[in-house]
Short mmCIF file of C-alpha atoms in Angstrom, two decimals:
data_model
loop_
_atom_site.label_atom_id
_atom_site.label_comp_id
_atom_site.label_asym_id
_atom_site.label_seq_id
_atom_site.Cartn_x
_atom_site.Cartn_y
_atom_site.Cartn_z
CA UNK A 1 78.89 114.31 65.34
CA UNK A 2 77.80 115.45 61.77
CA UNK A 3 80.79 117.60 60.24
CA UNK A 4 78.25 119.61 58.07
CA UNK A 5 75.93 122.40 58.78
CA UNK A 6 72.54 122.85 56.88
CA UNK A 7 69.87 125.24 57.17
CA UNK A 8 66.95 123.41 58.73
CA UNK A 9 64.19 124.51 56.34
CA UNK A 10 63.79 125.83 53.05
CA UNK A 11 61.00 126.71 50.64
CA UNK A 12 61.01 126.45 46.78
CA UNK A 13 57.74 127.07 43.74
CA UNK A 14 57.22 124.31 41.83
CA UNK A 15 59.22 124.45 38.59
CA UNK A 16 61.58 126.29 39.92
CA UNK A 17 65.60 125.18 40.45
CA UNK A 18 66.02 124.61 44.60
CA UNK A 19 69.21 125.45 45.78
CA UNK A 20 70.33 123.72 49.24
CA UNK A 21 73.70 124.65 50.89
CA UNK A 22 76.02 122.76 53.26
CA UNK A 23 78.97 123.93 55.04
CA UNK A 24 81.54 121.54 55.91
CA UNK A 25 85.05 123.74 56.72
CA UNK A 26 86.13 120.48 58.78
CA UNK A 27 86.38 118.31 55.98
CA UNK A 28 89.32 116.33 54.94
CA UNK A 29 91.58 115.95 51.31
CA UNK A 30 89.93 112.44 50.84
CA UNK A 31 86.30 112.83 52.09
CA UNK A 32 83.24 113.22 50.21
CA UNK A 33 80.54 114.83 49.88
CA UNK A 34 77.28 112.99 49.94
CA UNK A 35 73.98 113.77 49.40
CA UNK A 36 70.81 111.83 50.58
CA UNK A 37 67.13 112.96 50.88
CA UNK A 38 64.64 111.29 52.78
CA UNK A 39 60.84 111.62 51.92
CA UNK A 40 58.31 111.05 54.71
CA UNK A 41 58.10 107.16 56.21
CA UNK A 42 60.44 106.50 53.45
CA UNK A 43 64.01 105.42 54.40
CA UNK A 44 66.87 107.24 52.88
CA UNK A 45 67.72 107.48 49.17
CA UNK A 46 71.25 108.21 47.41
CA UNK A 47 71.83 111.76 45.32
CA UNK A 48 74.58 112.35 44.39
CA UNK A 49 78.44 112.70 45.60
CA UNK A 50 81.63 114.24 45.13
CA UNK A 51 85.36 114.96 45.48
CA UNK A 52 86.33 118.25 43.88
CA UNK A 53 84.41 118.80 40.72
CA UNK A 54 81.14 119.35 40.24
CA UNK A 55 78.97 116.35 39.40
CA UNK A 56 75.47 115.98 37.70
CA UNK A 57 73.71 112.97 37.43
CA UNK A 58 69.37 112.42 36.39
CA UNK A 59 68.39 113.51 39.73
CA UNK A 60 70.76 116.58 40.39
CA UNK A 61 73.55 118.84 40.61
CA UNK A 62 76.27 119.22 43.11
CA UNK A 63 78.53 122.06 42.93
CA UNK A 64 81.53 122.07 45.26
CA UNK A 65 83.49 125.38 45.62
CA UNK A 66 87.24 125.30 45.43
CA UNK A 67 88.18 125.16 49.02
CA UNK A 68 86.27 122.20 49.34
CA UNK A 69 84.56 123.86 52.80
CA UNK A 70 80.92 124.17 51.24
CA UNK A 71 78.75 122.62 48.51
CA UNK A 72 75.24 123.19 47.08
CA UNK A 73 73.09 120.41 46.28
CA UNK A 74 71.02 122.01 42.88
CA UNK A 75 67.25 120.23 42.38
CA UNK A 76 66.64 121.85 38.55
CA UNK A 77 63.05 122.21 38.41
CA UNK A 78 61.74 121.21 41.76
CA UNK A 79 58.53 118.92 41.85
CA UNK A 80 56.02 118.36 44.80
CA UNK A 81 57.21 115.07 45.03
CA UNK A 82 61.00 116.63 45.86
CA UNK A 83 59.28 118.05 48.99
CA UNK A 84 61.72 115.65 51.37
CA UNK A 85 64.17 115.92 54.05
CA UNK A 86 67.90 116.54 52.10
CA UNK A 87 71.18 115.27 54.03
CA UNK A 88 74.53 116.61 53.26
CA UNK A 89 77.13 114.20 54.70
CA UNK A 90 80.99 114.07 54.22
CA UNK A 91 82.26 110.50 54.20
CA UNK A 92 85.96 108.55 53.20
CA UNK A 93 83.93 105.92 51.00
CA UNK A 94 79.68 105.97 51.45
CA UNK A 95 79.59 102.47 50.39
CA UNK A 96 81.98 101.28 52.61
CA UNK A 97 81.70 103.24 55.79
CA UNK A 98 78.75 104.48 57.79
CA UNK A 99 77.08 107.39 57.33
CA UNK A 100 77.19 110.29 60.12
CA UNK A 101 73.87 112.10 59.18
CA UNK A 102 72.80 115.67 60.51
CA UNK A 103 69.17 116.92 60.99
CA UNK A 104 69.29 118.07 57.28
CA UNK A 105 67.19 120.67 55.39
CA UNK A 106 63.49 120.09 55.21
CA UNK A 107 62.85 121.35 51.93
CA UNK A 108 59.21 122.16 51.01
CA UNK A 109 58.06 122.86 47.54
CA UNK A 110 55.00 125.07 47.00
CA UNK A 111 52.65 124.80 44.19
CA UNK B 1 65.79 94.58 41.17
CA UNK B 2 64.26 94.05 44.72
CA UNK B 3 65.42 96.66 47.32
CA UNK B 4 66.25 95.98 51.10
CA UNK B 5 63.76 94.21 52.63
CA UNK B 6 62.23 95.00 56.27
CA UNK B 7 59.51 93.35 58.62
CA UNK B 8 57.89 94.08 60.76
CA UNK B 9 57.27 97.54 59.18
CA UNK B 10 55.68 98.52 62.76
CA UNK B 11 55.94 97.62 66.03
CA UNK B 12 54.72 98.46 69.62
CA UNK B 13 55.86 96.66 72.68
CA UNK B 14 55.78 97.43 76.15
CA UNK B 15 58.86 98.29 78.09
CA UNK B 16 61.00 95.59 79.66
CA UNK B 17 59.60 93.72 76.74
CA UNK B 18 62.41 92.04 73.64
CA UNK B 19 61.40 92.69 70.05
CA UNK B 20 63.44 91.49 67.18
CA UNK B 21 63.63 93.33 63.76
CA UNK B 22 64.59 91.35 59.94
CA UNK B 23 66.56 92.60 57.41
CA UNK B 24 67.09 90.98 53.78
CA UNK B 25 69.61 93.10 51.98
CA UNK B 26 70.00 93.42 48.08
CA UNK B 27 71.58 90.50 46.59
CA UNK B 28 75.26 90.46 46.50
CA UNK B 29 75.68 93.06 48.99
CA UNK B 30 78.08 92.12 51.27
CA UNK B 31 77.81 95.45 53.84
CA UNK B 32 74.78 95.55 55.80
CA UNK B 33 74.30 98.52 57.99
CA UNK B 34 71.63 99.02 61.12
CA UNK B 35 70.43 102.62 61.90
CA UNK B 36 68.65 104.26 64.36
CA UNK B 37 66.06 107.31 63.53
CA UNK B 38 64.81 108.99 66.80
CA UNK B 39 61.75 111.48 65.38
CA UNK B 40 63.24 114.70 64.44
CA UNK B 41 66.71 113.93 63.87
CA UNK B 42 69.00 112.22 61.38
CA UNK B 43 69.52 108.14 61.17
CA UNK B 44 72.52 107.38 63.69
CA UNK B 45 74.55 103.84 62.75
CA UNK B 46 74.30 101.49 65.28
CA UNK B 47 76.11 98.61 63.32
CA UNK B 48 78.23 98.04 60.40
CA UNK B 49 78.51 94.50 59.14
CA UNK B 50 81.04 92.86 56.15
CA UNK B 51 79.78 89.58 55.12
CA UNK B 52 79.05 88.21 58.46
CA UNK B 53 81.16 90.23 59.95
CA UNK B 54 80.89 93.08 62.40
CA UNK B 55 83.50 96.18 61.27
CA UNK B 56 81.76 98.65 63.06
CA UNK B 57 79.33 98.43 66.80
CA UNK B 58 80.61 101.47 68.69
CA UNK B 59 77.24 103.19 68.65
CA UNK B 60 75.52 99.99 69.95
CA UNK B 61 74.02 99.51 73.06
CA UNK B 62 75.67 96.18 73.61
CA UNK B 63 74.03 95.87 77.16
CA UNK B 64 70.73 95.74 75.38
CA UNK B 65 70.95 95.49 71.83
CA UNK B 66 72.32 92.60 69.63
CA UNK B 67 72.78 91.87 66.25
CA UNK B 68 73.78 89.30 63.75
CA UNK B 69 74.49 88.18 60.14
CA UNK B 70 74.93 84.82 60.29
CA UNK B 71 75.68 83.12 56.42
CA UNK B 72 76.65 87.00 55.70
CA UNK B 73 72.76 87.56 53.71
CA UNK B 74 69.99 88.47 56.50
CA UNK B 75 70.54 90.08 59.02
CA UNK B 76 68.54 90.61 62.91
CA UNK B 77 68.58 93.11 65.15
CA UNK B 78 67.84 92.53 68.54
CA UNK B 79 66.72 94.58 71.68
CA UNK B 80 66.29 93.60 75.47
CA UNK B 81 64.67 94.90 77.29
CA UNK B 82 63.41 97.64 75.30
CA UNK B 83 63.11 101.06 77.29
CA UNK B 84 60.89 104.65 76.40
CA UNK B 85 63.88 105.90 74.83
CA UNK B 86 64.32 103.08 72.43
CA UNK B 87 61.09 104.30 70.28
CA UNK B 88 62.74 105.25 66.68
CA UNK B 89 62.64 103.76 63.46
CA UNK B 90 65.19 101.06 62.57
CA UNK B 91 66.39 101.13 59.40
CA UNK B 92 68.33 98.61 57.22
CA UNK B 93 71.13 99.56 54.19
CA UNK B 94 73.62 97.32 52.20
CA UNK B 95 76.57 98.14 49.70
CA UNK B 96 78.06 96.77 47.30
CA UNK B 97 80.63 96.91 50.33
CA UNK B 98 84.76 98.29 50.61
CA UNK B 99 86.14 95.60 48.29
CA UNK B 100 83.75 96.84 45.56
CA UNK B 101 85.64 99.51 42.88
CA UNK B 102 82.51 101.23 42.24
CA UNK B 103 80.65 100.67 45.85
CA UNK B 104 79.55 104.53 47.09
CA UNK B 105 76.17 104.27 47.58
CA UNK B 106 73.86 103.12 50.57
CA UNK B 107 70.51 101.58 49.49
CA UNK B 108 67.81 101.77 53.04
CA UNK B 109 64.61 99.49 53.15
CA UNK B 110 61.79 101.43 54.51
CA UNK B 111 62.18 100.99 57.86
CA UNK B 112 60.78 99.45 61.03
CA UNK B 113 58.69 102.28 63.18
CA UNK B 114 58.85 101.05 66.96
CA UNK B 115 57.13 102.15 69.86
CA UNK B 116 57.91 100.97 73.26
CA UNK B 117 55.07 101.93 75.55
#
């Protein structure tokens, strides 16, 4: 079972920065936190991840509070195309293990 | 550089019926991983290979479902006979794989949408 909880929709305006949380209380010293989003008939695509500090990278921001039991996954200025499904997934080594994936957040961005 | 490769990209069988599903991972990856999307829900890992090895099948169906990577490049996946339930899209990942310093991320082909009838 996925050890993460996300809300199962959200709704952001164009332009503006899309915030999506994840809960994930269970997690462990040396597990991730990964984030994947999925557009529709597309197969999953990589985010971003982290350990303990918050990372940014071209595509977006993770911020990971200091107990380590929740994260937020920050789009800057969301885009229709960022209208996807978004996975938050806690994981020993992504690229070495498989990934236990939730239902995710459908995230829908207006115009 | 090309991504992970998938064919057929759809599929409809009837059930009872076998149907086999290709994978061609990126180049160099030496993890290959086989998922299963049921509609509405989030991929599930049915298979974890290393090379041409299997590390991880204890979310496969092994009374109907089989997989291999033989030569540790392509990879097939398997299914008979296929049953209602079975209707999901397959999807295909590599890795750079565990032995790989700066391996974390999962790259998925597109997917094969079945639909056993």
């Amino acid at each position: 079972d996925a050890k993460t909880t996300q809300p199962p929709s959200m709704d952001c305006a164009e332009g503006r920065a899309a915030n999506l949380p994840c809960n994930h209380s269970t997690i462990s010293g040396n597990e991730y936190v990964y984030w994947y989003r999925q557009i529709h008939s597309q197969g999953p695509q990589y985010i971003i991840h982290g350990l303990k500090n918050n990372e940014t990278n071209e595509m977006a921001s993770l911020i990971i509070t200091e107990d380590r039991k929740s994260s937020t996954l920050i789009l800057p200025h969301a885009t229709l195309r960022d209208t996807a499904v978004y996975y938050c997934i806690v994981s020993l080594g992504g690229g070495a293990d498989g990934l236990t994936f939730g239902k995710g957040t459908h995230l829908i961005i207006q115009p | 550089e090309a991504g992970v490769a998938q064919s057929p990209r759809y599929k409809i069988i009837e059930k009872r019926q076998s149907v086999a599903f290709w994978c061609n991972p990126i180049s160099g990856h030496a993890t290959l991983y086989w998922y299963q999307q049921i509609l509405g829900q989030g991929p599930k890992l049915l298979i974890q290979f290393q090379n041409n090895g299997v590390v991880d099948d204890s979310q496969l169906p092994k009374d109907r479902f089989s997989a291999e990577r033989l030569k540790g490049v392509d990879s097939t996946l398997k299914i008979q006979p296929a049953k209602l339930e079975d209707s999901a899209v397959y999807l295909c990942a590599s890795s750079l794989g565990s032995f790989h310093p700066n391996s974390y991320e999962q790259y998925f082909g597109p997917g094969t949408r079945l639909t056993v009838t």
